[in-house]
RNA sequence: GCCGGAGUGGUGGAACGGCAGACACGCAGGUCUUAGGAACCUGUGCCUUCGGGCGUGGGGGUUCGAGUCCCCCCUCCGGCACCA
């Protein structure tokens, strides 16, 4: 009986998890060392995963993103980088507040209890986080600096208040940013969003629209394409012109934005957004009553109704006319809800022949249609279909000889600029970021409203403005912030004049908190500013960000905006926060999103109890490419568990001693090992983790075979192979890998092991299979030397009996040789 | 409507323009077992007259060679959408 026959065939998963959690805690090996980076001893890598919101325990989605993230962080560590791999919580937000109302508690109770639950689950899950850098956005030490940043933004004119129609969620009783309204409904609760005229705080993200667009190019290669595209669409840059129209009896011209100034000769009327102040200013006395009626009507309509594109056009004649600057014609000015108040100038020139919406409107109200571009298609006046393509300009004065849009637009803009009636300009779809929220559990806005001084900043040395103690019923949404009711808190002396004043009672959108947390992680205890500029210089920017893509135009856009502003404030020296982004898919069950109402949720804790941490992690990593969705019903965690036991068993079979020289070992086994290491490197770096796992499985299979029916368990090549299995598995299944590493006679931890050193000589096979095709179909396989000459390979191939038979005496027209892999005979 | 992706066995998925289906799951058969829901081995795209033929959503094209590149179409997923 050899020693390994008496080993147990399996290991105790639960006991192993207990054991290593303790060892890892004592070793404290995942702490990121500023000095190692500052001294140039090791190159830095910053690996970051989107920090969670603390609602309940971790779920399957967290399990996936953390497993993927950990592969990268652990790989970097093994490759000798100094890795910053921090974790924290995005701990302000509505669910805590709603839970507090339900349970008559303080939101902090719910929040911090959940944080502890999640932190303990993360430890169990075996993640290589540097816990010394933990932060919570709801801690005063953190949100003090969120407030500081707000005031700095305000100082630069990037935070301002304005009254405007805003998105209002009647369920959550708060306003929402444009980005949080999805198909006319609240992103969070699904309630239909309505409009309210409110004075709210905004960040001037539109000032950065062009840079946010341009700099996407610098990350486009390392970000998922769909995020780059989504942001481009969201920013929505368009090129066009402003054109001024003189309105009788009004000093200021009526300015419009158009992308088709070249069709100005075809403009037959004007339309102003019905809900814009401009419409009220323009309307004639005779038409005022009709306009008021119309405006009140459309204000009642929800965004959902407005969004219906096949909705019939409606509007009202404002009873005034504007002068077309090129034709001198008087055109009627209308108001309609198909023109948006907050895009462009809130007014358009209507060219019904060449814009479908204008044509629909013209046909509804019997307004004239004048074709000025002949595209060869039927005249829109008859067909009812507007033409938008290139064509010959007609009845367009100096444009008449022109045959393409680009020249037409350029020519018209030049003329308008010469005459002072218009100019070329750029417009963006992006709107300013509405950041006030009428809720309690968020970062207070550090501004005081004084009846004499107006909006006054809370002095920097008085930050943070801490939340008052409110709980239960006091938190019930009433349409104004619960903070407004905390009289002791709200009523303060004006910092400027000392008179009675009131604090701003709104809190900030939680996306403000998460727009800079990645910077704070570089110096989480810093008390002199939001982060230590020198430390950030060491670690920033994030080298690899991992997270869900539901934030494509939310967090990922806001964080980019913050980065650019802070760059302009000389607080950091990069312009993009996340150099590379990996967007993981969603874990679903039986083809459907997991949800309480469907009752198809898979509980992560249950899965971990049943299969063990490693098996669940392995299953998630092996399931598919990281960015694809995973249907848990199609997965086999039991299979993963079986594989891990199989791999673990190898470590008990090795009979050579630790430190044996592998160079005396079996060459075939060594080649497999080294090829696996080589491929694993490339696969991890290109994020094809599922294939990396497959290669490790192949190595395990090959090693099993070598032990049972090959070079045997004593061969040092077998030890080398099993050690490589342990190191590679440590990226995905750290518990099993530690057990293996220990059984192989090494000191913990495998997380501190050296990445296997590749022997390039072992990557060269001693023979390769050359495929011989006739007419592109495989007819023979030849074992040849990897460095075989093309002529030799061709001779060998043409002599092969199967090849000769396939050619069947036909004339060989051409032979393609790609030594040493392939020959294709064309007959 | 505009802009992006993606369609490969029963399933998840592999495949620098060069052997389609790696690696798994599942299934079938076997070995060893008192037993097998353990371990190990074998087989597993479809058709076949056993020579071979056909196969990567459909149709064309480029190429000695196409899942991969190009064009058209279909389906599904995502983003934008009365944005002038």
JSON list of C-alpha atoms in Angstrom, two decimals, chain A residues 23-180:
[
{"chain": "A", "resi": 23, "resn": "UNK", "atom": "CA", "xyz": [-5.04, 31.86, 8.08]},
{"chain": "A", "resi": 24, "resn": "UNK", "atom": "CA", "xyz": [-5.68, 34.61, 5.53]},
{"chain": "A", "resi": 25, "resn": "UNK", "atom": "CA", "xyz": [-6.83, 36.93, 8.29]},
{"chain": "A", "resi": 26, "resn": "UNK", "atom": "CA", "xyz": [-3.62, 36.34, 10.22]},
{"chain": "A", "resi": 27, "resn": "UNK", "atom": "CA", "xyz": [-1.32, 36.60, 7.20]},
{"chain": "A", "resi": 28, "resn": "UNK", "atom": "CA", "xyz": [-2.87, 39.93, 6.09]},
{"chain": "A", "resi": 29, "resn": "UNK", "atom": "CA", "xyz": [-1.34, 39.49, 2.64]},
{"chain": "A", "resi": 30, "resn": "UNK", "atom": "CA", "xyz": [-3.74, 41.59, 0.58]},
{"chain": "A", "resi": 31, "resn": "UNK", "atom": "CA", "xyz": [-2.82, 44.96, 2.03]},
{"chain": "A", "resi": 32, "resn": "UNK", "atom": "CA", "xyz": [-1.72, 47.38, -0.68]},
{"chain": "A", "resi": 33, "resn": "UNK", "atom": "CA", "xyz": [1.63, 48.92, 0.14]},
{"chain": "A", "resi": 34, "resn": "UNK", "atom": "CA", "xyz": [2.06, 52.58, -0.84]},
{"chain": "A", "resi": 35, "resn": "UNK", "atom": "CA", "xyz": [5.79, 52.38, -0.20]},
{"chain": "A", "resi": 36, "resn": "UNK", "atom": "CA", "xyz": [6.37, 49.48, -2.57]},
{"chain": "A", "resi": 37, "resn": "UNK", "atom": "CA", "xyz": [4.87, 51.59, -5.33]},
{"chain": "A", "resi": 38, "resn": "UNK", "atom": "CA", "xyz": [6.43, 54.92, -4.33]},
{"chain": "A", "resi": 39, "resn": "UNK", "atom": "CA", "xyz": [9.89, 53.35, -4.16]},
{"chain": "A", "resi": 40, "resn": "UNK", "atom": "CA", "xyz": [9.48, 51.74, -7.54]},
{"chain": "A", "resi": 41, "resn": "UNK", "atom": "CA", "xyz": [9.96, 48.32, -5.97]},
{"chain": "A", "resi": 42, "resn": "UNK", "atom": "CA", "xyz": [6.80, 47.07, -7.63]},
{"chain": "A", "resi": 43, "resn": "UNK", "atom": "CA", "xyz": [4.56, 48.38, -10.38]},
{"chain": "A", "resi": 44, "resn": "UNK", "atom": "CA", "xyz": [1.06, 49.30, -9.25]},
{"chain": "A", "resi": 45, "resn": "UNK", "atom": "CA", "xyz": [-2.22, 47.85, -10.41]},
{"chain": "A", "resi": 46, "resn": "UNK", "atom": "CA", "xyz": [-5.57, 49.19, -9.23]},
{"chain": "A", "resi": 47, "resn": "UNK", "atom": "CA", "xyz": [-8.36, 46.62, -9.47]},
{"chain": "A", "resi": 48, "resn": "UNK", "atom": "CA", "xyz": [-11.82, 47.83, -8.57]},
{"chain": "A", "resi": 49, "resn": "UNK", "atom": "CA", "xyz": [-15.28, 46.33, -8.47]},
{"chain": "A", "resi": 50, "resn": "UNK", "atom": "CA", "xyz": [-18.38, 48.50, -8.27]},
{"chain": "A", "resi": 51, "resn": "UNK", "atom": "CA", "xyz": [-19.07, 48.66, -4.55]},
{"chain": "A", "resi": 52, "resn": "UNK", "atom": "CA", "xyz": [-22.39, 47.23, -3.47]},
{"chain": "A", "resi": 53, "resn": "UNK", "atom": "CA", "xyz": [-25.45, 48.87, -2.04]},
{"chain": "A", "resi": 54, "resn": "UNK", "atom": "CA", "xyz": [-26.16, 47.24, 1.35]},
{"chain": "A", "resi": 55, "resn": "UNK", "atom": "CA", "xyz": [-29.65, 45.82, 0.85]},
{"chain": "A", "resi": 56, "resn": "UNK", "atom": "CA", "xyz": [-29.73, 42.42, 2.47]},
{"chain": "A", "resi": 57, "resn": "UNK", "atom": "CA", "xyz": [-27.01, 39.85, 1.96]},
{"chain": "A", "resi": 58, "resn": "UNK", "atom": "CA", "xyz": [-24.95, 39.33, -1.18]},
{"chain": "A", "resi": 59, "resn": "UNK", "atom": "CA", "xyz": [-26.79, 37.69, -4.08]},
{"chain": "A", "resi": 60, "resn": "UNK", "atom": "CA", "xyz": [-25.79, 35.67, -7.14]},
{"chain": "A", "resi": 61, "resn": "UNK", "atom": "CA", "xyz": [-25.00, 38.81, -9.12]},
{"chain": "A", "resi": 62, "resn": "UNK", "atom": "CA", "xyz": [-22.45, 39.88, -6.52]},
{"chain": "A", "resi": 63, "resn": "UNK", "atom": "CA", "xyz": [-21.03, 36.37, -6.53]},
{"chain": "A", "resi": 64, "resn": "UNK", "atom": "CA", "xyz": [-20.36, 36.61, -10.23]},
{"chain": "A", "resi": 65, "resn": "UNK", "atom": "CA", "xyz": [-18.83, 40.06, -10.32]},
{"chain": "A", "resi": 66, "resn": "UNK", "atom": "CA", "xyz": [-16.62, 39.35, -7.31]},
{"chain": "A", "resi": 67, "resn": "UNK", "atom": "CA", "xyz": [-15.45, 36.03, -8.73]},
{"chain": "A", "resi": 68, "resn": "UNK", "atom": "CA", "xyz": [-14.45, 37.68, -12.01]},
{"chain": "A", "resi": 69, "resn": "UNK", "atom": "CA", "xyz": [-12.81, 40.61, -10.29]},
{"chain": "A", "resi": 70, "resn": "UNK", "atom": "CA", "xyz": [-10.85, 38.33, -7.99]},
{"chain": "A", "resi": 71, "resn": "UNK", "atom": "CA", "xyz": [-9.37, 36.40, -10.92]},
{"chain": "A", "resi": 72, "resn": "UNK", "atom": "CA", "xyz": [-7.78, 39.60, -12.22]},
{"chain": "A", "resi": 73, "resn": "UNK", "atom": "CA", "xyz": [-6.64, 40.92, -8.84]},
{"chain": "A", "resi": 74, "resn": "UNK", "atom": "CA", "xyz": [-5.09, 37.61, -7.82]},
{"chain": "A", "resi": 75, "resn": "UNK", "atom": "CA", "xyz": [-3.47, 37.15, -11.18]},
{"chain": "A", "resi": 76, "resn": "UNK", "atom": "CA", "xyz": [-1.80, 40.56, -10.94]},
{"chain": "A", "resi": 77, "resn": "UNK", "atom": "CA", "xyz": [-0.58, 39.79, -7.44]},
{"chain": "A", "resi": 78, "resn": "UNK", "atom": "CA", "xyz": [0.97, 36.50, -8.59]},
{"chain": "A", "resi": 79, "resn": "UNK", "atom": "CA", "xyz": [2.58, 38.31, -11.50]},
{"chain": "A", "resi": 80, "resn": "UNK", "atom": "CA", "xyz": [4.42, 40.53, -9.04]},
{"chain": "A", "resi": 81, "resn": "UNK", "atom": "CA", "xyz": [2.39, 43.72, -9.14]},
{"chain": "A", "resi": 82, "resn": "UNK", "atom": "CA", "xyz": [1.51, 45.70, -6.04]},
{"chain": "A", "resi": 83, "resn": "UNK", "atom": "CA", "xyz": [-2.26, 45.49, -6.18]},
{"chain": "A", "resi": 84, "resn": "UNK", "atom": "CA", "xyz": [-4.75, 47.94, -4.75]},
{"chain": "A", "resi": 85, "resn": "UNK", "atom": "CA", "xyz": [-7.95, 45.95, -4.33]},
{"chain": "A", "resi": 86, "resn": "UNK", "atom": "CA", "xyz": [-10.28, 47.79, -1.96]},
{"chain": "A", "resi": 87, "resn": "UNK", "atom": "CA", "xyz": [-13.91, 47.35, -0.99]},
{"chain": "A", "resi": 88, "resn": "UNK", "atom": "CA", "xyz": [-16.54, 49.62, 0.49]},
{"chain": "A", "resi": 89, "resn": "UNK", "atom": "CA", "xyz": [-20.26, 50.38, 0.49]},
{"chain": "A", "resi": 90, "resn": "UNK", "atom": "CA", "xyz": [-22.48, 52.76, -1.40]},
{"chain": "A", "resi": 91, "resn": "UNK", "atom": "CA", "xyz": [-24.52, 53.09, 1.74]},
{"chain": "A", "resi": 92, "resn": "UNK", "atom": "CA", "xyz": [-26.83, 56.05, 1.26]},
{"chain": "A", "resi": 93, "resn": "UNK", "atom": "CA", "xyz": [-30.08, 55.40, -0.56]},
{"chain": "A", "resi": 94, "resn": "UNK", "atom": "CA", "xyz": [-33.78, 54.79, -0.58]},
{"chain": "A", "resi": 95, "resn": "UNK", "atom": "CA", "xyz": [-34.13, 51.13, 0.48]},
{"chain": "A", "resi": 96, "resn": "UNK", "atom": "CA", "xyz": [-32.64, 51.88, 3.90]},
{"chain": "A", "resi": 97, "resn": "UNK", "atom": "CA", "xyz": [-35.01, 54.80, 4.30]},
{"chain": "A", "resi": 98, "resn": "UNK", "atom": "CA", "xyz": [-38.05, 52.76, 3.31]},
{"chain": "A", "resi": 99, "resn": "UNK", "atom": "CA", "xyz": [-37.01, 49.97, 5.68]},
{"chain": "A", "resi": 100, "resn": "UNK", "atom": "CA", "xyz": [-36.61, 52.52, 8.46]},
{"chain": "A", "resi": 101, "resn": "UNK", "atom": "CA", "xyz": [-40.13, 53.86, 7.89]},
{"chain": "A", "resi": 102, "resn": "UNK", "atom": "CA", "xyz": [-41.50, 50.31, 7.97]},
{"chain": "A", "resi": 103, "resn": "UNK", "atom": "CA", "xyz": [-39.69, 49.33, 11.14]},
{"chain": "A", "resi": 104, "resn": "UNK", "atom": "CA", "xyz": [-39.73, 52.68, 12.94]},
{"chain": "A", "resi": 105, "resn": "UNK", "atom": "CA", "xyz": [-35.96, 52.72, 12.97]},
{"chain": "A", "resi": 106, "resn": "UNK", "atom": "CA", "xyz": [-33.11, 54.91, 11.85]},
{"chain": "A", "resi": 107, "resn": "UNK", "atom": "CA", "xyz": [-31.88, 54.12, 8.32]},
{"chain": "A", "resi": 108, "resn": "UNK", "atom": "CA", "xyz": [-28.39, 53.68, 9.72]},
{"chain": "A", "resi": 109, "resn": "UNK", "atom": "CA", "xyz": [-29.53, 50.63, 11.69]},
{"chain": "A", "resi": 110, "resn": "UNK", "atom": "CA", "xyz": [-30.59, 48.79, 8.56]},
{"chain": "A", "resi": 111, "resn": "UNK", "atom": "CA", "xyz": [-27.62, 50.04, 6.56]},
{"chain": "A", "resi": 112, "resn": "UNK", "atom": "CA", "xyz": [-24.83, 49.15, 8.93]},
{"chain": "A", "resi": 113, "resn": "UNK", "atom": "CA", "xyz": [-26.34, 45.80, 9.87]},
{"chain": "A", "resi": 114, "resn": "UNK", "atom": "CA", "xyz": [-26.47, 44.85, 6.20]},
{"chain": "A", "resi": 115, "resn": "UNK", "atom": "CA", "xyz": [-22.93, 46.05, 5.68]},
{"chain": "A", "resi": 116, "resn": "UNK", "atom": "CA", "xyz": [-21.71, 43.69, 8.38]},
{"chain": "A", "resi": 117, "resn": "UNK", "atom": "CA", "xyz": [-23.68, 40.82, 6.84]},
{"chain": "A", "resi": 118, "resn": "UNK", "atom": "CA", "xyz": [-22.21, 41.51, 3.42]},
{"chain": "A", "resi": 119, "resn": "UNK", "atom": "CA", "xyz": [-18.69, 41.99, 4.77]},
{"chain": "A", "resi": 120, "resn": "UNK", "atom": "CA", "xyz": [-18.83, 38.64, 6.47]},
{"chain": "A", "resi": 121, "resn": "UNK", "atom": "CA", "xyz": [-20.15, 37.00, 3.28]},
{"chain": "A", "resi": 122, "resn": "UNK", "atom": "CA", "xyz": [-17.33, 38.58, 1.32]},
{"chain": "A", "resi": 123, "resn": "UNK", "atom": "CA", "xyz": [-14.79, 37.13, 3.74]},
{"chain": "A", "resi": 124, "resn": "UNK", "atom": "CA", "xyz": [-16.34, 33.71, 3.38]},
{"chain": "A", "resi": 125, "resn": "UNK", "atom": "CA", "xyz": [-16.30, 34.13, -0.38]},
{"chain": "A", "resi": 126, "resn": "UNK", "atom": "CA", "xyz": [-12.52, 34.27, -0.25]},
{"chain": "A", "resi": 127, "resn": "UNK", "atom": "CA", "xyz": [-11.96, 37.64, -1.86]},
{"chain": "A", "resi": 128, "resn": "UNK", "atom": "CA", "xyz": [-8.50, 39.18, -1.78]},
{"chain": "A", "resi": 129, "resn": "UNK", "atom": "CA", "xyz": [-9.62, 42.63, -0.63]},
{"chain": "A", "resi": 130, "resn": "UNK", "atom": "CA", "xyz": [-7.50, 45.07, 1.29]},
{"chain": "A", "resi": 131, "resn": "UNK", "atom": "CA", "xyz": [-9.90, 45.56, 4.20]},
{"chain": "A", "resi": 132, "resn": "UNK", "atom": "CA", "xyz": [-7.81, 48.31, 5.73]},
{"chain": "A", "resi": 133, "resn": "UNK", "atom": "CA", "xyz": [-9.23, 50.70, 3.15]},
{"chain": "A", "resi": 134, "resn": "UNK", "atom": "CA", "xyz": [-12.91, 49.98, 3.72]},
{"chain": "A", "resi": 135, "resn": "UNK", "atom": "CA", "xyz": [-15.22, 52.99, 3.42]},
{"chain": "A", "resi": 136, "resn": "UNK", "atom": "CA", "xyz": [-18.94, 53.77, 3.59]},
{"chain": "A", "resi": 137, "resn": "UNK", "atom": "CA", "xyz": [-20.39, 56.74, 1.73]},
{"chain": "A", "resi": 138, "resn": "UNK", "atom": "CA", "xyz": [-22.84, 57.33, 4.60]},
{"chain": "A", "resi": 139, "resn": "UNK", "atom": "CA", "xyz": [-20.07, 57.93, 7.14]},
{"chain": "A", "resi": 140, "resn": "UNK", "atom": "CA", "xyz": [-19.65, 61.61, 8.03]},
{"chain": "A", "resi": 141, "resn": "UNK", "atom": "CA", "xyz": [-15.89, 61.23, 7.43]},
{"chain": "A", "resi": 142, "resn": "UNK", "atom": "CA", "xyz": [-16.75, 60.33, 3.85]},
{"chain": "A", "resi": 143, "resn": "UNK", "atom": "CA", "xyz": [-19.67, 62.61, 3.07]},
{"chain": "A", "resi": 144, "resn": "UNK", "atom": "CA", "xyz": [-17.84, 65.56, 4.56]},
{"chain": "A", "resi": 145, "resn": "UNK", "atom": "CA", "xyz": [-15.78, 65.42, 1.40]},
{"chain": "A", "resi": 146, "resn": "UNK", "atom": "CA", "xyz": [-18.76, 64.85, -0.87]},
{"chain": "A", "resi": 147, "resn": "UNK", "atom": "CA", "xyz": [-20.01, 68.17, 0.49]},
{"chain": "A", "resi": 148, "resn": "UNK", "atom": "CA", "xyz": [-16.59, 69.74, 0.07]},
{"chain": "A", "resi": 149, "resn": "UNK", "atom": "CA", "xyz": [-16.56, 68.64, -3.57]},
{"chain": "A", "resi": 150, "resn": "UNK", "atom": "CA", "xyz": [-20.06, 70.07, -4.07]},
{"chain": "A", "resi": 151, "resn": "UNK", "atom": "CA", "xyz": [-18.90, 73.46, -2.78]},
{"chain": "A", "resi": 152, "resn": "UNK", "atom": "CA", "xyz": [-15.80, 73.34, -4.99]},
{"chain": "A", "resi": 153, "resn": "UNK", "atom": "CA", "xyz": [-18.01, 72.58, -7.97]},
{"chain": "A", "resi": 154, "resn": "UNK", "atom": "CA", "xyz": [-20.22, 75.51, -6.97]},
{"chain": "A", "resi": 155, "resn": "UNK", "atom": "CA", "xyz": [-17.18, 77.76, -6.73]},
{"chain": "A", "resi": 156, "resn": "UNK", "atom": "CA", "xyz": [-16.41, 76.87, -10.34]},
{"chain": "A", "resi": 157, "resn": "UNK", "atom": "CA", "xyz": [-19.97, 77.55, -11.44]},
{"chain": "A", "resi": 158, "resn": "UNK", "atom": "CA", "xyz": [-20.59, 73.84, -11.96]},
{"chain": "A", "resi": 159, "resn": "UNK", "atom": "CA", "xyz": [-23.29, 73.49, -9.29]},
{"chain": "A", "resi": 160, "resn": "UNK", "atom": "CA", "xyz": [-26.24, 75.82, -9.62]},
{"chain": "A", "resi": 161, "resn": "UNK", "atom": "CA", "xyz": [-29.92, 76.10, -8.85]},
{"chain": "A", "resi": 162, "resn": "UNK", "atom": "CA", "xyz": [-32.65, 76.70, -11.38]},
{"chain": "A", "resi": 163, "resn": "UNK", "atom": "CA", "xyz": [-36.39, 76.42, -11.68]},
{"chain": "A", "resi": 164, "resn": "UNK", "atom": "CA", "xyz": [-37.50, 74.15, -14.44]},
{"chain": "A", "resi": 165, "resn": "UNK", "atom": "CA", "xyz": [-39.93, 71.34, -15.22]},
{"chain": "A", "resi": 166, "resn": "UNK", "atom": "CA", "xyz": [-38.33, 68.27, -13.63]},
{"chain": "A", "resi": 167, "resn": "UNK", "atom": "CA", "xyz": [-39.01, 64.55, -13.50]},
{"chain": "A", "resi": 168, "resn": "UNK", "atom": "CA", "xyz": [-41.03, 63.67, -10.42]},
{"chain": "A", "resi": 169, "resn": "UNK", "atom": "CA", "xyz": [-41.56, 60.16, -9.10]},
{"chain": "A", "resi": 170, "resn": "UNK", "atom": "CA", "xyz": [-44.93, 60.15, -7.32]},
{"chain": "A", "resi": 171, "resn": "UNK", "atom": "CA", "xyz": [-44.14, 56.87, -5.56]},
{"chain": "A", "resi": 172, "resn": "UNK", "atom": "CA", "xyz": [-40.71, 57.72, -4.16]},
{"chain": "A", "resi": 173, "resn": "UNK", "atom": "CA", "xyz": [-41.79, 61.36, -3.73]},
{"chain": "A", "resi": 174, "resn": "UNK", "atom": "CA", "xyz": [-38.62, 62.79, -5.15]},
{"chain": "A", "resi": 175, "resn": "UNK", "atom": "CA", "xyz": [-37.22, 64.30, -8.31]},
{"chain": "A", "resi": 176, "resn": "UNK", "atom": "CA", "xyz": [-35.09, 62.19, -10.63]},
{"chain": "A", "resi": 177, "resn": "UNK", "atom": "CA", "xyz": [-32.25, 62.85, -13.02]},
{"chain": "A", "resi": 178, "resn": "UNK", "atom": "CA", "xyz": [-32.88, 62.30, -16.72]},
{"chain": "A", "resi": 179, "resn": "UNK", "atom": "CA", "xyz": [-30.63, 59.26, -16.51]},
{"chain": "A", "resi": 180, "resn": "UNK", "atom": "CA", "xyz": [-32.93, 57.73, -13.89]}
]
